[in-house]
Short mmCIF file of C-alpha atoms (C1' of nucleotides) in Angstrom, two decimals:
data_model
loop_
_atom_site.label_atom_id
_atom_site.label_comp_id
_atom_site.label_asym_id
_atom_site.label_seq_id
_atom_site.Cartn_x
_atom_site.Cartn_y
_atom_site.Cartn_z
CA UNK A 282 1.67 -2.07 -3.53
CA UNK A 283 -1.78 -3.00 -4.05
CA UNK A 284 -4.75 -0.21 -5.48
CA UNK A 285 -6.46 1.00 -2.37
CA UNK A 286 -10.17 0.79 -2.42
CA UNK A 287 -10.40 4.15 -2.35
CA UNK A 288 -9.14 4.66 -5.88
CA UNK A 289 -10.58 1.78 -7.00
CA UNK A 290 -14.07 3.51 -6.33
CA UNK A 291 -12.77 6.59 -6.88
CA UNK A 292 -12.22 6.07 -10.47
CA UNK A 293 -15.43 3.90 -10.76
CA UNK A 294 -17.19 6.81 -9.55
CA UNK A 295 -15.50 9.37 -12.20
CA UNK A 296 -16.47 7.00 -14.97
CA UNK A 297 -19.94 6.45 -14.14
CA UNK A 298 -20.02 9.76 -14.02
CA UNK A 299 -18.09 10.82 -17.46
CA UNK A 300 -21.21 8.52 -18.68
CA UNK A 301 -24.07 10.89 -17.74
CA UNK A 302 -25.59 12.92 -20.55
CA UNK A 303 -25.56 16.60 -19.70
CA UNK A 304 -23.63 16.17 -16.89
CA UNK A 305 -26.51 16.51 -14.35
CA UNK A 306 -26.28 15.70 -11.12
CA UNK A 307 -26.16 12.09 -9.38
CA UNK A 308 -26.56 10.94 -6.30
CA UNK A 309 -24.33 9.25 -4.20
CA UNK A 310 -26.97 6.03 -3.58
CA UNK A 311 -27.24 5.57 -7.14
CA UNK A 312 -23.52 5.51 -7.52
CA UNK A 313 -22.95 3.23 -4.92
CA UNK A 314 -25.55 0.72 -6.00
CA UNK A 315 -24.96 0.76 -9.40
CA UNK A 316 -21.19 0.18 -9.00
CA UNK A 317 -21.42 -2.20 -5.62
CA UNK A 318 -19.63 0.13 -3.63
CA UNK A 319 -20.29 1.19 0.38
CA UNK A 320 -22.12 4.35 0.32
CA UNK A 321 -20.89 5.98 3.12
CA UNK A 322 -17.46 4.99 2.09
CA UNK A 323 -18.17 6.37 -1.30
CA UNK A 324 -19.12 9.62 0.05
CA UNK A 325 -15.86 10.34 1.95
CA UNK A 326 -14.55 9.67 -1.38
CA UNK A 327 -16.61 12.18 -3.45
CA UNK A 328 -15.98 14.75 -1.13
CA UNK A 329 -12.48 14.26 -1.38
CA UNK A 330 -12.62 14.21 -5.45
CA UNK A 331 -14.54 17.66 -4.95
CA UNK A 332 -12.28 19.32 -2.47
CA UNK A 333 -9.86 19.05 -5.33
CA UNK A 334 -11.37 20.40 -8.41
CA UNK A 335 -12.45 17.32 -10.03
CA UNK A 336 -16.20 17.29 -8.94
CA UNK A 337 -19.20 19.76 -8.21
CA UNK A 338 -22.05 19.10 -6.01
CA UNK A 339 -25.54 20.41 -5.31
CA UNK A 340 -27.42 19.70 -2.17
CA UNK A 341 -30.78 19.38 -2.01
CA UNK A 342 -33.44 17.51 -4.08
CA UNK A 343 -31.92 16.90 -7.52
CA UNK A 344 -28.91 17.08 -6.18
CA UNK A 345 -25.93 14.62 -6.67
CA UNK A 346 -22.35 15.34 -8.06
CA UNK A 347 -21.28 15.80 -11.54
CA UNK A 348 -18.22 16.07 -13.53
CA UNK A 349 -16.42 19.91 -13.53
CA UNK A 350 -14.59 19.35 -16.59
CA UNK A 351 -14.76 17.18 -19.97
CA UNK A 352 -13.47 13.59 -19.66
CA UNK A 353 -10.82 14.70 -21.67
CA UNK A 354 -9.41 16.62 -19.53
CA UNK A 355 -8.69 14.98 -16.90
CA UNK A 356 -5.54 13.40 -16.57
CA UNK A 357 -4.62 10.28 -14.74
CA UNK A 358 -1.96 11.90 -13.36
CA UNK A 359 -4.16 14.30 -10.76
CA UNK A 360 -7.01 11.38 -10.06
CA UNK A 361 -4.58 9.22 -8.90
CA UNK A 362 -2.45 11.96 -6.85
CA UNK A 363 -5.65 13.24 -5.41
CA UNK A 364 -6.83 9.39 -4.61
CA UNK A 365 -3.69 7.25 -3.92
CA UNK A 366 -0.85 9.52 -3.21
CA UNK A 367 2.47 10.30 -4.67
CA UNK A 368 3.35 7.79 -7.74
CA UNK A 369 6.58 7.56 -6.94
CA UNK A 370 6.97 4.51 -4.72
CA UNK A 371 9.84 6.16 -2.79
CA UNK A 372 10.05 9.93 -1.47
CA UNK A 373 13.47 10.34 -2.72
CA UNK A 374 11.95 9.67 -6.22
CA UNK A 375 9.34 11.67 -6.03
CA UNK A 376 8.63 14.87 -8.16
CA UNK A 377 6.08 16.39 -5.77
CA UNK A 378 6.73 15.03 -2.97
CA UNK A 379 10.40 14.57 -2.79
CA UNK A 380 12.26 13.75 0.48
CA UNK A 381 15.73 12.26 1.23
CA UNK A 382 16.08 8.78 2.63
CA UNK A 383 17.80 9.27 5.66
CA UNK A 384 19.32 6.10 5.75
CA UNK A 385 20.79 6.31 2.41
CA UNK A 386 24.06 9.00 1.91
CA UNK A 387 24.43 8.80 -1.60
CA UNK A 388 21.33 8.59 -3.61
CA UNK A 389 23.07 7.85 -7.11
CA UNK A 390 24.82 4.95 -5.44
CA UNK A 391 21.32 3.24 -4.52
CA UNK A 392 20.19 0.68 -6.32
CA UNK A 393 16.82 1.17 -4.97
CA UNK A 394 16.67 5.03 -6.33
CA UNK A 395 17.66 3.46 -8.95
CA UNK A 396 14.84 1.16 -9.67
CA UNK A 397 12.37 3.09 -8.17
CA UNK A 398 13.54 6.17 -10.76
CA UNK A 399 12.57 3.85 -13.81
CA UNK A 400 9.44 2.58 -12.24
CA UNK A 401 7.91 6.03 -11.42
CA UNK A 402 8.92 7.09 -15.03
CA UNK A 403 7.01 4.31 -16.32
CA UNK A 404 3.88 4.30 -14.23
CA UNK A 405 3.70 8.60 -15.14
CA UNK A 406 3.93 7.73 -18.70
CA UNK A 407 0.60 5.87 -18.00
CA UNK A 408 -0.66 7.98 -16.32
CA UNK A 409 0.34 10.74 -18.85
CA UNK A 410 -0.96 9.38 -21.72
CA UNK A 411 -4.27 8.31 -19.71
CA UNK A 412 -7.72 10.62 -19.34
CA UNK A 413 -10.73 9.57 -18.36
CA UNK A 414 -12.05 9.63 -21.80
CA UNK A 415 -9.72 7.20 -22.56
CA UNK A 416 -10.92 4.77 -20.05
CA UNK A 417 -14.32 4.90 -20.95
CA UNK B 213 1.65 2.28 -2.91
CA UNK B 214 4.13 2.80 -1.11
CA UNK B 215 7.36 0.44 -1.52
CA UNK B 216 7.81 -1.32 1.87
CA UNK B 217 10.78 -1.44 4.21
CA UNK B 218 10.92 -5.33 3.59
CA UNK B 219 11.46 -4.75 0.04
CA UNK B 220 14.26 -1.42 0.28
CA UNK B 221 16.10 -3.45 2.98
CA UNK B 222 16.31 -6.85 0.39
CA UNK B 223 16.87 -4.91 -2.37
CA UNK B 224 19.94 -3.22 -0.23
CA UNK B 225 20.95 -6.05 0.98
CA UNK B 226 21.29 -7.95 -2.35
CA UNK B 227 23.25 -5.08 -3.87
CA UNK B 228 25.73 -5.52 -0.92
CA UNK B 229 26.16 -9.28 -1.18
CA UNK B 230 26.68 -8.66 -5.17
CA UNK B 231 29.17 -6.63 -4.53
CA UNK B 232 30.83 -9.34 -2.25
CA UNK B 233 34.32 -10.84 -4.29
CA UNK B 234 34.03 -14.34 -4.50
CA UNK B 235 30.98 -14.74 -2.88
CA UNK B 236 32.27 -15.09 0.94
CA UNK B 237 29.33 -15.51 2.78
CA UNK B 238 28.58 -11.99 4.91
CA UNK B 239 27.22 -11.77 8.23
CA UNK B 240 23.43 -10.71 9.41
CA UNK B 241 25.40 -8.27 11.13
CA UNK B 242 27.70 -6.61 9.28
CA UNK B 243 25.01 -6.06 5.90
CA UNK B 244 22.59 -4.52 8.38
CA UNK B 245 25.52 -1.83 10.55
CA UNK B 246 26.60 -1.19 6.56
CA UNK B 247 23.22 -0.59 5.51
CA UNK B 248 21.61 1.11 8.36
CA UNK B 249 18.80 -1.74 8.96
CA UNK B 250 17.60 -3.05 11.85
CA UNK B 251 19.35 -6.61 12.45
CA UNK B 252 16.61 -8.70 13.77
CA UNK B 253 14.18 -7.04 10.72
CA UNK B 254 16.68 -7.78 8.17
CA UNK B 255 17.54 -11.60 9.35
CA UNK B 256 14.37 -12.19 8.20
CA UNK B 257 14.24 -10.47 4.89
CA UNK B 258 17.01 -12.70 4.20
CA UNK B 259 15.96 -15.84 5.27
CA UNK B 260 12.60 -15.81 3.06
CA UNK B 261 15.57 -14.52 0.15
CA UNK B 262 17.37 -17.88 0.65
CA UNK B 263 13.76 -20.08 0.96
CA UNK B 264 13.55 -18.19 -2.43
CA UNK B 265 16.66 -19.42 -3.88
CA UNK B 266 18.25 -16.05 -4.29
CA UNK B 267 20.77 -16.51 -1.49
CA UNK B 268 22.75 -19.45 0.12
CA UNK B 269 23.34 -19.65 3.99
CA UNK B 270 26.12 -21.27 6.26
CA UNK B 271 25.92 -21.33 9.90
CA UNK B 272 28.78 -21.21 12.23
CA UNK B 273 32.03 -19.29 12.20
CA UNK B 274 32.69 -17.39 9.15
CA UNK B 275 29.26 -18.17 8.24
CA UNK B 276 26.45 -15.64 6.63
CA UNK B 277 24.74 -15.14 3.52
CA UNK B 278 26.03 -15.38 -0.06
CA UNK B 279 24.53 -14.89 -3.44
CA UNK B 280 23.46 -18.36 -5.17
CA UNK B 281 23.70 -16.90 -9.24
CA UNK B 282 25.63 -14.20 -10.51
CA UNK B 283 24.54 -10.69 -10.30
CA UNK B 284 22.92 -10.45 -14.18
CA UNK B 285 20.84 -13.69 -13.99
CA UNK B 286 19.00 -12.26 -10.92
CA UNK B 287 16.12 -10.58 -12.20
CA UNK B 288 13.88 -8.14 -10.87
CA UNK B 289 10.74 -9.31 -11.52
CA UNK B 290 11.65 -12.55 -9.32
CA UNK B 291 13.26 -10.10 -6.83
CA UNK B 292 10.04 -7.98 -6.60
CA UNK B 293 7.36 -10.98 -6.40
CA UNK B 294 9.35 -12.42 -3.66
CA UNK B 295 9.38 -9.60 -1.67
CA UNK B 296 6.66 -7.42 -2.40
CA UNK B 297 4.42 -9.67 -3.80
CA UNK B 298 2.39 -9.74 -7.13
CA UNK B 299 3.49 -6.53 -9.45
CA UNK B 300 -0.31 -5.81 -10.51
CA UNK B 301 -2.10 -3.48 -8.37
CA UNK B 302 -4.72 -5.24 -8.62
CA UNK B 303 -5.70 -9.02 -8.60
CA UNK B 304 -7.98 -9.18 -11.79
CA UNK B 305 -4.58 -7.77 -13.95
CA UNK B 306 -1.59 -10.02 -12.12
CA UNK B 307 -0.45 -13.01 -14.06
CA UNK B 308 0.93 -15.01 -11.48
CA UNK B 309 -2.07 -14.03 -9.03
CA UNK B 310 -5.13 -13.97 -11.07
CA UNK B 311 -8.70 -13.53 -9.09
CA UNK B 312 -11.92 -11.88 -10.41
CA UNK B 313 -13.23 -8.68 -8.37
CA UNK B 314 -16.40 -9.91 -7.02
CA UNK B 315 -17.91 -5.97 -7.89
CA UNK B 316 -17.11 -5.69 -11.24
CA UNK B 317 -19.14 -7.73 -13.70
CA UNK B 318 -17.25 -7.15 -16.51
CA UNK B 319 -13.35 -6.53 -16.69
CA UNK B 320 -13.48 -5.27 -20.24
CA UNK B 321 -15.65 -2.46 -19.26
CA UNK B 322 -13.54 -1.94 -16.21
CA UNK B 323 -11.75 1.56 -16.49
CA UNK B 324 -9.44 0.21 -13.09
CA UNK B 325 -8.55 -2.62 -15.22
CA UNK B 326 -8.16 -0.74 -17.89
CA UNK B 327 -5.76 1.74 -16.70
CA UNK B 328 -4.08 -0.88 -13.83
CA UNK B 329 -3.25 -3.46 -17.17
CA UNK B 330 -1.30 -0.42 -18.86
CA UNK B 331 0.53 0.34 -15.83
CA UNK B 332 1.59 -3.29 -14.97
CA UNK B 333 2.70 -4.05 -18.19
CA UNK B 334 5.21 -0.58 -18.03
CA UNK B 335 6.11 -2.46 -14.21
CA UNK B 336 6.63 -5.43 -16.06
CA UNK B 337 8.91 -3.82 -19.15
CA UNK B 338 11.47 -2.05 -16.18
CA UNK B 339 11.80 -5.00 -14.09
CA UNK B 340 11.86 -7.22 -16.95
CA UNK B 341 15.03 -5.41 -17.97
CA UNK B 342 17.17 -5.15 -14.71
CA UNK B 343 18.63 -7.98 -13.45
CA UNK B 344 20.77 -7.18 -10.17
CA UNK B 345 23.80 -6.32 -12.23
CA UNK B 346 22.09 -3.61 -13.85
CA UNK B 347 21.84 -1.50 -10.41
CA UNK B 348 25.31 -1.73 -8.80
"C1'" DG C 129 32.67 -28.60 24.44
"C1'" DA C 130 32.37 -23.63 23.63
"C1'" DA C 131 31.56 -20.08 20.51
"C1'" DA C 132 29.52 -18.29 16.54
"C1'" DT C 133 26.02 -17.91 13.51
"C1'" DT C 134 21.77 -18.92 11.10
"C1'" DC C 135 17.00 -20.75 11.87
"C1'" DC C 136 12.45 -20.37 13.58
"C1'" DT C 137 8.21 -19.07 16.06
"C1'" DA C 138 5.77 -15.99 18.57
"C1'" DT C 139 4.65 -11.61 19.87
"C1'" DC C 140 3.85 -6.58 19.72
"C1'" DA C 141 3.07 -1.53 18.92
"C1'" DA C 142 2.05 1.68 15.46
"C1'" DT C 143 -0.04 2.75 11.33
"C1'" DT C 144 -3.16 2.29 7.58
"C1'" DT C 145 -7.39 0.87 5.65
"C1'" DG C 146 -12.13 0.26 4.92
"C1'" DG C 147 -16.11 1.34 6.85
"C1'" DT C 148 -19.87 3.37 10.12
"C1'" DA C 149 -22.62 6.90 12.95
"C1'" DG C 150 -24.87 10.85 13.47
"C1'" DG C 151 -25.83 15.15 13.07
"C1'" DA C 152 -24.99 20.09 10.58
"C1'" DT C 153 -25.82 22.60 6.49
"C1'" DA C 154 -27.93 23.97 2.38
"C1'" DA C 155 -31.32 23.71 -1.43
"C1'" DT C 156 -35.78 22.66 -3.03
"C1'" DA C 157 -40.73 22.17 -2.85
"C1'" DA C 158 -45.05 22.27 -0.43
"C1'" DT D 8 -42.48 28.80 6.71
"C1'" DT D 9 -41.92 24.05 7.11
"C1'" DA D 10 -40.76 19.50 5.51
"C1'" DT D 11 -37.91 16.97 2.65
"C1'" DT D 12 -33.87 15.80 0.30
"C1'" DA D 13 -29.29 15.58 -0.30
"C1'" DT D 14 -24.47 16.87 0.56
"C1'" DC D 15 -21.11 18.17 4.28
"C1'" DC D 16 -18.35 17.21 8.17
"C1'" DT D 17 -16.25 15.21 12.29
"C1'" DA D 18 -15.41 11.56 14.95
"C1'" DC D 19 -14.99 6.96 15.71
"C1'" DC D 20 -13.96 1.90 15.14
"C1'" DA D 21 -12.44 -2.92 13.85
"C1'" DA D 22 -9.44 -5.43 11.07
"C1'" DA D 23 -5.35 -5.91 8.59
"C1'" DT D 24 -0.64 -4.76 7.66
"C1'" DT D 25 3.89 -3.25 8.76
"C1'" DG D 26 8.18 -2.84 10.99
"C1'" DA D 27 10.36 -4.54 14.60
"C1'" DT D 28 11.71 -7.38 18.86
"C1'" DA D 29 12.51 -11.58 21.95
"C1'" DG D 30 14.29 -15.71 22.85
"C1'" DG D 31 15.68 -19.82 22.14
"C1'" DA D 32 16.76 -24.19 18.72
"C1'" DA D 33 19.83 -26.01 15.35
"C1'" DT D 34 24.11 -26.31 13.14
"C1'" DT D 35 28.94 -25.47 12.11
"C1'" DT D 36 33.65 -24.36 13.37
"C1'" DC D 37 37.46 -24.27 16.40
#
DNA sequence: GAAATTCCTATCAATTTGGTAGGATAATAA
DNA sequence: TTATTATCCTACCAAATTGATAGGAATTTC
């Protein structure tokens, strides 16, 4: 249950970059020195955040990534889909990714669904009530 | 972030044993056919359970594992360390597990602690308020 | 004693994780 | 047009973790 690295310098990434006046482009070396991270690791990372909406990039000299919408906009809830995965801790209480334990025959008899149903409601009303701006 | 097998299986299998009448000590055996979990997988789940002090053992003929309290004084939040480990998803937020990231030079301008503090203490609040009782 | 059952250690295959290598592609500037 | 700069992309790899198995030691009951 711990953070994967990958978030973790996933979301360091986003908020260096909610910090940049203008939103101009940065590069992924200055990211990754300024915020200790591994830049090739980091890059696999940025790609990823831009494959799904939440970055632009621009090759070349000058080039770097930079934030596609305001920090305000963007909600917990998508970074950490995009970088960790479904919230839910198990399918069968997942919204998105839902899936039926195959061990288990009656879901409102297990005390695990159970649980796990008040746990995912409580880690989405973080994540709800999170944007980046607010991290900042 | 995923919830592991270890913790679904000890989870199931202390919802069984609660469920026990007079706590009559169950067999290895007969929680794992019941539950659909591997026998050898789950004798060990429950042994680090008792070195917890959530169950009792006895050996022999009509032997197996019992529950040592009732049902409502077992808590999740002990439940959940034991098995899964610390609740924060990350070591610079756990209480019981505290350790500086080595990156980060300063947690209160951390956005990852930021965010991870808000959703350990919602972690905290639902296992605070289920004890074992709560989910049969 | 014999049988039943937990106790314990060691091992293992599969998966996940964190990270690296090296070149392809595109944009800029000379 | 050519050199430079930077992202893009695929593949690969070592270490750690996970889920599970094997096999016997210890203890209790009959």
């Amino acid at each position: 249950m711990m953070l994967s690295k990958k978030t973790k310098y996933g979301l360091k990434a986003l908020t260096f970059l909610a910090k940049v006046k203008d939103r101009e482009p940065v590069q992924i070396a200055e990211i990754a020195k300024c915020e200790n991270i591994s830049q090739k690791f980091l890059e696999s990372i940025l790609l990823t955040l831009r494959r799904n909406g939440l970055l632009g990039s621009k090759k070349g000299k000058g080039g770097g990534y930079y934030l596609i919408k305001e920090p305000n906009e963007i909600h917990m809830t998508t970074v950490m889909r995009v970088l960790e995965g479904p919230i839910a801790m198990v399918p069968c209480v997942s919204l998105n990714f839902y899936e039926k334990c195959d061990d288990c025959p009656d879901e409102d008899e297990c005390s695990v669904h159970k649980l796990m149903l008040q746990v995912r409601d409580s880690a989405l009303d973080v994540y709800r009530n999170n944007t980046l701006a607010d991290l900042l």
